[in-house]
XYZ file of C-alpha atoms in Angstrom:
696
model
C 93.409 25.064 16.583
C 95.302 24.940 13.311
C 98.142 26.549 12.735
C 96.494 27.969 9.278
C 93.312 29.081 10.885
C 92.897 32.633 10.798
C 90.993 35.342 13.156
C 88.316 36.752 10.086
C 88.982 39.751 9.320
C 85.225 41.357 10.067
C 85.480 39.754 13.762
C 87.746 42.423 15.259
C 86.402 44.269 17.206
C 87.147 48.255 18.151
C 89.870 48.975 15.763
C 87.784 50.799 13.167
C 90.524 53.204 10.934
C 92.736 50.369 11.000
C 90.411 48.505 8.892
C 89.617 51.203 6.889
C 92.583 52.393 6.014
C 93.938 48.342 5.230
C 91.352 48.044 2.782
C 91.808 51.390 1.334
C 95.432 50.775 0.617
C 93.861 47.203 -0.965
C 91.712 49.372 -3.211
C 94.603 51.351 -4.158
C 98.082 50.147 -3.459
C 99.559 53.231 -5.672
C 98.456 54.913 -1.743
C 101.704 53.482 -0.887
C 100.874 51.298 2.506
C 99.874 51.869 6.208
C 101.753 52.184 9.373
C 100.626 51.054 12.239
C 101.320 52.399 15.997
C 100.586 51.292 18.891
C 101.172 48.554 21.400
C 101.446 45.217 21.671
C 98.315 43.622 21.388
C 95.845 45.972 20.105
C 95.439 43.356 16.862
C 97.624 45.141 14.244
C 99.331 41.160 12.892
C 95.524 39.532 13.536
C 94.128 42.295 11.100
C 96.973 42.359 8.482
C 96.560 38.244 8.598
C 92.325 38.369 9.027
C 92.877 40.807 5.242
C 94.633 38.455 3.440
C 92.796 35.974 3.840
C 89.718 37.248 2.763
C 91.041 39.034 -0.694
C 91.246 36.450 -3.750
C 93.105 34.666 -5.018
C 95.485 35.399 -7.458
C 95.863 33.430 -10.998
C 100.048 33.432 -11.974
C 102.278 31.658 -14.816
C 102.957 28.432 -13.541
C 106.871 28.294 -12.413
C 107.279 31.660 -12.230
C 109.201 32.802 -8.994
C 107.757 36.630 -8.901
C 104.134 36.019 -9.537
C 103.753 36.761 -12.857
C 100.054 37.691 -14.108
C 98.642 36.028 -16.830
C 96.947 38.003 -19.101
C 100.235 41.238 -18.485
C 103.513 39.052 -17.902
C 106.629 41.403 -16.570
C 108.728 41.348 -19.606
C 111.700 42.041 -17.961
C 111.527 38.984 -14.996
C 113.757 37.142 -14.560
C 111.836 33.727 -15.264
C 109.891 34.778 -18.257
C 112.299 32.713 -20.188
C 109.772 29.550 -18.341
C 106.929 31.815 -19.425
C 104.398 29.500 -20.893
C 100.530 29.042 -20.908
C 99.751 26.991 -18.051
C 97.906 29.203 -15.430
C 97.420 28.383 -11.626
C 95.790 30.022 -8.982
C 96.873 30.488 -5.176
C 96.105 32.143 -2.604
C 97.893 35.957 -2.080
C 101.013 36.253 -0.381
C 101.259 37.795 2.997
C 105.024 37.731 3.342
C 106.298 38.458 7.023
C 109.806 40.316 6.737
C 112.002 39.713 10.331
C 114.053 42.659 12.083
C 117.334 40.852 11.558
C 116.724 40.313 8.158
C 119.800 40.839 5.910
C 119.711 42.838 3.012
C 120.117 40.174 1.123
C 117.329 38.685 1.838
C 115.098 41.290 1.370
C 115.863 41.939 -2.289
C 117.509 38.795 -3.027
C 120.942 37.469 -4.159
C 123.182 35.188 -6.381
C 122.063 32.161 -5.840
C 125.086 30.364 -4.040
C 124.704 26.520 -4.654
C 124.331 26.981 -8.525
C 127.700 28.809 -8.377
C 129.364 26.787 -6.217
C 128.102 23.563 -8.129
C 128.672 24.976 -11.850
C 130.207 28.513 -11.460
C 126.452 29.368 -12.951
C 125.307 33.290 -11.834
C 121.724 32.935 -11.063
C 119.502 35.244 -9.034
C 117.887 34.093 -5.853
C 114.760 35.838 -5.136
C 114.415 37.917 -1.948
C 111.019 38.573 0.252
C 110.496 41.512 -2.168
C 109.737 38.870 -4.999
C 107.944 36.931 -2.907
C 105.533 39.719 -2.018
C 104.471 41.303 -5.395
C 101.002 41.067 -5.825
C 100.877 40.160 -2.208
C 100.932 41.906 1.103
C 104.420 42.788 2.891
C 104.045 42.692 6.714
C 106.816 44.266 8.615
C 107.258 44.111 12.851
C 109.000 46.821 14.106
C 109.348 48.769 11.253
C 111.279 51.149 13.782
C 113.576 48.632 14.417
C 114.789 47.931 11.054
C 118.161 49.547 9.252
C 117.479 52.966 7.405
C 118.922 51.094 3.775
C 116.051 48.190 4.350
C 113.102 51.053 5.061
C 114.522 52.337 2.605
C 114.354 49.474 0.223
C 111.238 48.664 0.875
C 109.846 51.885 0.082
C 111.425 52.647 -2.897
C 109.775 49.164 -4.554
C 106.545 50.105 -2.621
C 106.295 53.323 -3.980
C 107.536 52.502 -8.000
C 106.310 48.836 -7.894
C 109.786 47.571 -9.032
C 112.556 46.125 -7.195
C 116.233 46.630 -8.427
C 118.836 44.308 -7.154
C 122.496 45.631 -8.267
C 124.726 43.708 -7.188
C 128.437 41.679 -7.712
C 127.484 40.055 -11.004
C 123.993 40.850 -10.257
C 121.648 43.584 -12.071
C 117.743 41.823 -12.065
C 114.715 44.120 -11.964
C 111.493 42.573 -11.906
C 108.082 43.650 -10.160
C 107.290 44.538 -6.843
C 103.249 45.749 -6.042
C 102.693 44.997 -2.818
C 100.512 46.556 -0.164
C 103.310 47.012 2.602
C 102.072 47.750 6.441
C 104.489 48.433 9.042
C 104.205 48.368 12.787
C 106.239 50.409 15.453
C 105.981 51.032 19.284
C 106.487 54.305 19.011
C 107.853 54.025 22.828
C 110.570 51.520 21.104
C 111.947 54.604 18.898
C 110.532 55.851 16.354
C 111.512 55.988 12.696
C 112.962 59.209 10.894
C 110.707 61.627 8.785
C 111.879 61.645 5.813
C 111.278 57.479 6.561
C 107.271 58.227 8.276
C 106.823 60.645 5.350
C 107.133 57.579 2.729
C 104.093 55.841 4.007
C 101.115 56.675 2.430
C 98.497 56.327 5.531
C 99.113 55.659 9.348
C 97.128 54.659 12.045
C 97.548 55.185 15.903
C 95.979 51.744 18.072
C 95.328 51.808 21.282
C 93.489 48.989 23.641
C 89.916 50.421 24.553
C 89.333 51.648 28.170
C 86.253 50.858 27.850
C 85.611 48.153 30.094
C 82.455 46.872 27.917
C 84.313 47.027 24.622
C 87.302 44.693 26.449
C 84.978 42.107 27.657
C 83.412 41.829 24.075
C 87.198 41.466 22.439
C 87.544 38.912 25.516
C 84.261 37.167 24.550
C 85.633 37.192 20.590
C 88.620 35.962 21.526
C 88.281 33.032 23.495
C 85.211 31.676 21.618
C 87.537 31.863 18.233
C 90.089 29.931 20.897
C 87.417 27.110 22.283
C 86.411 26.554 18.455
C 88.230 28.205 15.844
C 86.319 26.093 12.538
C 83.004 27.574 14.215
C 83.983 30.701 14.511
C 85.397 31.663 11.178
C 82.568 29.603 9.579
C 79.988 32.491 11.610
C 81.555 35.267 10.091
C 82.581 34.128 6.710
C 79.343 35.936 5.132
C 80.659 39.007 7.059
C 84.380 38.039 5.502
C 82.813 37.176 1.739
C 80.967 40.612 1.865
C 84.292 42.699 2.760
C 86.175 41.060 -0.388
C 83.276 41.285 -2.560
C 83.386 45.527 -1.578
C 86.882 45.220 -2.357
C 86.674 43.513 -5.556
C 83.843 46.163 -6.359
C 85.585 49.274 -5.147
C 88.662 48.319 -7.314
C 86.962 47.687 -10.894
C 85.049 51.300 -9.937
C 88.356 53.369 -9.302
C 89.661 53.975 -12.309
C 86.269 55.804 -12.731
C 85.862 58.224 -10.567
C 86.300 61.731 -10.572
C 88.112 63.940 -8.591
C 86.692 67.114 -9.291
C 88.668 70.423 -9.092
C 87.421 71.971 -6.618
C 87.953 69.275 -4.219
C 91.504 68.740 -5.144
C 91.939 72.692 -4.833
C 90.595 72.036 -1.014
C 92.989 69.032 -0.656
C 95.905 71.545 -1.542
C 94.637 74.445 0.640
C 94.502 71.747 3.540
C 98.145 70.670 3.071
C 99.733 73.789 2.799
C 97.613 74.857 6.334
C 98.369 72.183 7.925
C 102.205 72.226 7.505
C 102.896 69.467 5.429
C 106.420 69.497 4.233
C 106.201 68.548 0.375
C 103.781 67.414 -2.546
C 103.383 63.660 -0.815
C 100.716 64.382 1.486
C 98.726 66.261 -0.994
C 99.407 63.082 -3.777
C 98.564 60.620 -0.977
C 95.375 62.242 0.833
C 94.090 62.869 -2.902
C 94.449 59.440 -3.835
C 93.100 57.539 -0.498
C 89.926 60.407 -1.281
C 88.980 58.801 -4.610
C 90.000 55.106 -2.891
C 87.175 56.009 -0.288
C 84.955 57.180 -2.980
C 85.443 53.960 -4.865
C 85.028 52.273 -1.688
C 81.328 53.757 -0.444
C 80.271 53.244 -4.360
C 80.418 56.673 -5.066
C 82.110 57.878 -8.816
C 82.559 61.259 -7.523
C 85.055 61.986 -4.425
C 82.702 64.844 -1.503
C 84.005 66.565 0.556
C 83.772 63.533 3.305
C 85.860 61.251 1.098
C 88.710 63.946 1.727
C 87.915 64.305 5.482
C 88.116 60.724 6.124
C 91.425 60.386 3.674
C 92.972 63.338 5.441
C 92.869 61.598 9.098
C 94.706 59.180 7.651
C 96.855 60.356 5.431
C 98.398 63.699 7.163
C 99.117 63.681 11.008
C 102.160 61.506 10.193
C 103.445 63.881 7.971
C 103.015 67.889 9.626
C 106.301 69.095 10.285
C 107.470 68.995 14.185
C 110.174 68.711 16.623
C 112.309 65.985 17.421
C 110.670 65.597 20.747
C 107.112 66.912 20.124
C 104.770 64.503 20.813
C 102.164 62.665 18.177
C 99.580 64.991 16.402
C 96.532 64.412 17.618
C 94.660 65.809 14.872
C 92.747 67.849 16.560
C 94.028 70.898 14.539
C 93.549 68.981 11.994
C 90.073 68.806 12.687
C 89.525 72.394 12.495
C 91.379 72.736 9.371
C 88.635 70.514 7.811
C 86.019 72.585 8.914
C 87.168 75.524 7.771
C 88.001 74.213 4.618
C 85.436 72.270 3.453
C 83.339 73.785 1.012
C 79.372 74.637 1.704
C 77.484 71.844 -0.234
C 74.534 69.902 0.919
C 75.577 67.167 -1.504
C 78.764 67.041 0.882
C 77.019 64.438 2.804
C 78.210 60.383 2.678
C 75.790 58.159 0.820
C 74.828 55.288 2.841
C 76.205 51.708 2.393
C 73.085 49.160 2.228
C 75.870 46.630 1.802
C 78.052 47.161 4.757
C 75.499 47.080 7.589
C 78.030 46.098 9.912
C 80.567 48.540 8.739
C 81.722 50.719 11.141
C 80.804 54.768 10.971
C 83.910 55.529 8.217
C 83.185 52.202 6.426
C 85.687 49.720 7.962
C 85.282 46.597 9.550
C 85.226 46.560 13.471
C 88.259 45.762 15.054
C 89.557 43.441 17.758
C 91.745 41.026 19.379
C 95.384 40.068 18.475
C 96.058 37.011 17.620
C 99.417 37.026 17.533
C 100.207 39.174 21.054
C 99.501 38.500 23.932
C 97.474 41.198 26.280
C 97.642 44.493 25.946
C 100.562 45.789 28.522
C 100.881 48.224 30.948
C 102.332 51.414 30.778
C 106.212 51.646 31.836
C 106.596 53.225 34.614
C 110.431 54.031 36.230
C 111.509 51.558 37.551
C 113.207 51.741 41.755
C 115.820 50.054 41.845
C 117.490 49.889 45.363
C 121.122 49.093 45.122
C 123.965 48.733 47.615
C 127.259 50.269 47.478
C 130.259 49.155 49.172
C 130.050 48.382 52.309
C 130.643 51.738 55.078
C 132.506 49.586 57.618
C 135.498 49.385 55.072
C 138.219 51.815 56.337
C 138.955 54.031 53.685
C 141.251 57.604 53.456
C 139.681 60.839 52.777
C 141.658 63.370 50.447
C 142.943 65.316 52.069
C 143.578 68.108 49.953
C 140.572 67.845 47.446
C 141.369 69.787 44.290
C 140.405 73.160 43.329
C 139.912 74.113 46.933
C 142.893 76.995 48.514
C 141.183 77.009 51.476
C 141.609 75.018 54.496
C 138.102 72.417 54.497
C 135.587 73.341 55.816
C 134.082 70.170 58.278
C 131.206 69.222 55.579
C 133.968 68.998 53.436
C 134.326 65.121 54.462
C 130.447 64.791 55.058
C 129.131 67.052 53.299
C 125.317 68.041 53.864
C 122.562 69.258 51.368
C 121.877 73.200 51.571
C 118.471 74.654 51.736
C 117.002 71.822 52.031
C 116.079 69.538 55.829
C 117.583 66.194 55.670
C 115.338 64.682 58.413
C 112.526 65.076 55.991
C 113.162 63.403 52.591
C 109.508 63.723 51.488
C 110.065 67.509 52.250
C 108.481 69.537 48.888
C 110.789 68.687 46.250
C 111.369 71.072 42.841
C 110.499 70.361 39.366
C 112.854 73.564 36.490
C 112.311 72.521 33.101
C 115.125 72.290 30.727
C 115.923 75.543 28.395
C 116.168 75.166 24.604
C 118.885 72.648 23.594
C 122.163 73.116 22.190
C 122.117 72.911 17.955
C 123.497 69.109 17.328
C 126.684 68.408 14.636
C 127.619 65.747 13.497
C 131.017 64.355 14.626
C 133.155 61.528 14.198
C 135.278 59.561 16.169
C 139.685 57.990 15.524
C 138.504 54.153 16.606
C 136.846 51.217 15.088
C 134.196 49.480 16.276
C 132.114 46.727 15.881
C 129.118 47.998 17.165
C 124.791 48.050 15.409
C 124.800 50.314 12.967
C 123.953 54.065 13.343
C 125.767 57.159 12.654
C 127.621 57.856 15.887
C 130.875 56.010 15.813
C 133.008 55.052 13.083
C 132.597 50.906 12.971
C 132.517 47.749 10.967
C 128.696 47.252 9.547
C 126.365 45.332 7.252
C 126.460 48.441 5.175
C 129.192 50.653 4.536
C 132.933 51.847 2.611
C 134.070 48.465 1.516
C 137.751 47.443 3.243
C 138.835 44.001 2.215
C 137.247 40.640 1.961
C 137.220 38.135 4.282
C 135.943 34.730 4.266
C 132.356 33.618 4.359
C 131.101 32.059 7.696
C 127.649 32.035 6.988
C 126.275 31.967 3.566
C 122.898 32.174 4.457
C 122.835 35.639 6.316
C 126.349 37.397 4.695
C 126.307 38.953 1.604
C 128.780 37.574 -1.175
C 131.687 39.122 -2.667
C 132.162 37.924 -6.009
C 135.262 39.567 -6.226
C 137.388 38.422 -3.380
C 135.598 34.687 -4.489
C 137.202 34.735 -7.746
C 140.135 36.018 -6.794
C 140.322 33.165 -4.102
C 139.864 30.670 -6.121
C 142.387 32.280 -8.675
C 145.156 32.030 -6.356
C 144.392 28.483 -5.316
C 144.423 26.974 -8.645
C 147.452 26.486 -10.878
C 144.892 25.445 -14.204
C 143.315 28.195 -15.567
C 139.585 28.223 -15.612
C 137.090 28.907 -12.337
C 136.420 26.184 -9.406
C 135.090 26.693 -6.995
C 134.854 25.214 -3.296
C 132.765 26.356 -0.632
C 136.326 27.473 1.142
C 136.785 30.270 -1.783
C 133.691 31.702 -0.875
C 134.767 35.818 0.656
C 132.405 38.554 2.024
C 133.357 41.787 2.323
C 134.174 43.892 5.419
C 132.855 47.109 5.555
C 133.012 50.389 7.859
C 129.808 52.314 8.551
C 128.691 54.044 11.497
C 127.587 52.824 14.638
C 125.116 53.116 17.743
C 125.961 53.915 20.973
C 125.037 53.194 24.099
C 124.615 56.810 26.526
C 123.913 56.534 30.371
C 122.895 59.687 31.894
C 123.718 59.722 35.925
C 121.878 62.880 37.186
C 122.157 64.028 40.419
C 118.769 65.462 41.764
C 119.143 66.070 44.929
C 118.915 69.422 46.891
C 122.711 70.071 47.284
C 122.205 71.262 43.572
C 121.096 74.765 44.619
C 119.632 77.089 42.782
C 117.177 76.068 39.920
C 119.740 78.109 37.319
C 121.967 75.211 37.805
C 119.421 73.089 37.530
C 118.394 74.652 34.751
C 121.545 74.342 33.048
C 121.960 70.977 33.716
C 118.714 69.972 32.051
C 119.760 71.465 29.354
C 122.870 70.117 28.735
C 121.409 66.977 29.396
C 118.536 67.523 26.319
C 121.007 68.660 24.385
C 122.802 65.517 24.398
C 119.649 63.469 23.798
C 118.595 65.124 20.758
C 122.237 64.295 19.264
C 121.252 60.310 20.349
C 117.854 61.121 18.826
C 119.764 62.314 15.485
C 122.894 59.487 15.856
C 120.397 56.580 16.516
C 121.876 55.663 19.892
C 120.478 53.855 23.236
C 119.259 56.473 25.867
C 119.166 55.166 29.804
C 118.039 57.879 32.762
C 119.083 56.764 36.786
C 118.612 60.013 38.676
C 119.754 59.811 42.645
C 118.147 61.824 44.859
C 116.644 61.028 48.837
C 118.007 57.704 49.515
C 117.798 55.615 46.687
C 119.089 55.722 42.720
C 116.180 55.224 40.288
C 116.633 53.571 37.364
C 114.196 56.267 35.538
C 114.866 54.673 31.827
C 115.759 51.733 31.298
C 118.064 51.560 27.764
C 115.510 52.216 24.570
C 116.305 53.809 21.503
C 113.266 56.451 22.317
C 114.886 59.341 23.622
C 111.620 61.186 23.647
C 110.577 59.130 26.385
C 114.181 60.172 28.070
C 113.617 64.005 27.502
C 109.618 63.582 28.492
C 110.698 61.802 32.205
C 113.902 64.433 32.674
C 111.418 66.878 32.705
C 109.280 65.871 35.067
C 112.214 64.905 37.570
C 112.035 67.248 40.912
C 115.110 68.077 43.041
C 115.414 67.467 46.244
C 116.488 65.656 49.499
C 119.993 64.139 50.366
C 122.630 62.743 47.658
C 123.004 58.961 46.917
C 125.641 58.622 45.240
C 127.323 55.765 45.589
C 123.865 54.074 44.935
C 123.845 56.096 41.966
C 127.438 55.194 40.363
C 126.546 51.113 41.228
C 122.964 51.771 39.520
C 124.247 53.461 36.289
C 127.323 50.300 36.100
C 124.364 47.328 36.608
C 122.217 49.895 33.446
C 125.558 48.801 31.076
C 126.333 45.409 32.497
C 122.340 43.806 31.793
C 122.928 46.290 28.358
C 126.500 44.316 27.436
C 124.383 41.098 28.096
C 121.833 41.654 26.000
C 123.632 43.940 23.080
C 127.320 43.025 23.152
C 128.245 44.885 20.261
C 126.930 47.819 21.479
C 129.566 50.447 23.245
C 128.324 52.322 25.937
C 129.190 55.851 27.573
C 128.162 56.670 31.313
C 127.979 60.815 31.414
C 127.355 61.432 35.182
C 125.551 65.502 36.334
C 126.844 65.957 40.029
C 128.934 67.958 42.243
C 130.343 65.052 44.261
C 128.753 65.570 47.174
C 127.296 62.626 49.103
C 124.974 62.700 52.159
C 123.149 59.923 51.850
C 123.387 57.301 54.978
C 126.413 57.253 57.050
C 130.295 57.508 55.535
C 128.080 58.364 52.501
C 131.315 60.143 50.850
C 133.311 57.344 51.577
C 131.296 54.608 50.227
C 131.149 56.783 46.824
C 134.640 57.088 46.658
C 135.386 53.271 46.675
C 132.666 52.749 44.044
C 134.179 55.265 41.964
C 137.601 53.319 42.924
C 136.122 49.899 42.043
C 134.468 51.270 38.872
C 137.838 52.812 37.335
C 139.103 49.662 36.936
C 136.162 48.164 34.761
C 136.782 49.964 31.283
C 133.690 51.593 31.034
C 133.831 55.219 29.546
C 132.806 57.959 31.826
C 132.216 61.401 32.079
C 131.673 63.676 34.888
C 130.071 66.822 34.039
C 130.567 68.908 37.603
C 127.914 70.782 39.028
C 129.650 72.575 41.422
C 128.842 75.880 41.981
C 132.376 77.531 40.160
C 132.429 81.050 41.522
C 131.993 80.038 45.170
C 134.819 81.187 47.568
C 135.319 77.371 48.711
C 134.838 74.487 46.240
C 135.270 71.427 47.131
C 136.326 69.808 43.772
C 134.040 66.683 44.941
C 133.308 65.565 41.563
C 136.855 66.562 40.255
C 138.330 63.625 42.632
C 135.287 61.435 41.474
C 136.647 61.576 37.696
C 140.102 61.038 38.893
C 139.018 57.388 40.764
C 136.078 56.976 37.844
C 139.287 57.196 35.237
C 136.579 59.691 33.633
C 137.137 63.493 31.614
C 135.830 66.596 34.096
C 134.199 69.214 32.468
C 132.880 72.182 34.639
C 129.056 72.636 34.115
C 129.977 76.285 33.349
C 131.710 76.027 30.563
C 129.778 72.844 29.001
C 128.306 74.170 25.276
C 126.903 71.865 22.653
C 130.332 71.528 21.273
C 132.255 70.445 24.245
C 130.453 68.493 25.725
C 129.703 66.862 22.755
C 133.568 66.338 21.727
C 133.999 64.148 24.964
C 130.875 62.312 24.583
C 132.324 60.964 21.258
C 136.129 61.239 21.867
C 134.834 59.066 24.564
C 132.875 56.450 22.457
C 135.747 56.537 20.439
C 138.096 54.600 23.111
C 136.020 52.325 24.224
């Protein structure tokens, strides 16, 4: 199979909404692109590549790196000097933007070879220029730094890219259809960025066995004989191309009646959509859908289709709310639909294979292998230090003025039958999270871009110019480069050599890894304390959502510690998981400490620049197995030498007549800050978290 062979757009099975959204975005690029949310293996990249393959070739001015149209050249094009009368045709560009792309690669930069060779200041076009009059595909757009997403969406909305860098000031046309894909399990887009995408489609693999069989057969037939498969679907792809072309031609003639425009405005207001962008995009999409269906007047059915694609991702919601299912939207559409017999959609005799909304059928993703199962909690059985090791227990635990009761050495869970860990465990929901606020730290890290701790990052405040080691992946500091050249030569003029190149060292904000280790055993006692604990953790999760941290969750109860959530940027997964955690059973504290350290170690190997913090919420009692308390203390002594920052939130009942002080002793052994649960407020706990992050 040739690498250039593309799975036919019309052969994709089961993704009607995605096919329709992509088609409408091509018919009317002013819509603003498409965001595709869903798991891997659901034909996202396949449909984008297939769409590019059916679009007619472009006529461009020969030699123009910006693909200027010969009938309407861009007079501000940096290549206007080479514009001539020679016209060539080329396929519509499909430009794929990798997650690790630098800002220079996206928007363009100085041509370093020319600068070093001759001192010429020339502009090197970026991906935005290559995507002009084509498609720009961004996989995992939610993992891109916010400033890059802003640049993409600004260009997509304005149709022009502006590059203002040292010694470079360039504007050029950048009209393209932006398609971004993301898996919500890996983190969300900021609402401000989410709103900038014109349309949004949620995709998922079908749960119908017959549909899945059809997908598999199509994929296997394509792999067995791609040329024959493409030829078989060639006529259908040609029909799609012809329909797109006809809709583009008809689009300027489509009328949007006042009563339909009023319906759109009323619907958006009732649906609680922020701003007016939703109204505008819905109107543009309705016009494009009317043209797609061959109509010259927009109907209520066009509005219905447009609203389904343009509004659900714009509805105002809280950070931990789930995605809008669209049920409320359907009710509002029925409520505000004008009563007119003319609102029924016209059948399209030219496209018998179209889905119910006029879109092409969907299918397997050639680039993503398989549909992954869900991500269940990973049960991690961990071993603490051997219980046979001789370790002295503290004779006078802190915060206890009374004689030590027997359970101080080997505490047992109160109100829990330890002989039967399968006994019923209770669930308690969290209360209202505390309000998050911006905090700062003193130390400077080397972490990834975020909004938490101060760090050396790709964007931010200029500190100084340093040698440029990798010209292809780092931005050039022209001022620093010229200064280095001037200092290095005794004669007037500029003579640049590679060793003169400098880049700007910038100070910005980083994101951190916060590992929550939550005691869910029976020793946690009353439901009131469980609710306080969950509320405190949810407050930190809300703060992590706003600061772009990664989070992980370890729970421990019964006879094991469980890595309930591996490090992820999707804090809403952590919040949902926390709400489902039951309490009860023994307290495997040593195993929990080891599990948390293993999470930190694994993530440090994958992402060494992200600084960790472990937040342990427990009363310090250890009751799982022989010598449980001494094993936990030895483990804490060992981990305290590793340098990982910890915070111990003490869940022991501070009103008790006799307090064991085990959590405070644990904090001393870990080198951690100690905070009684009764004193936890949003500002108090988050200040400690950020101070520890800064010290990491």
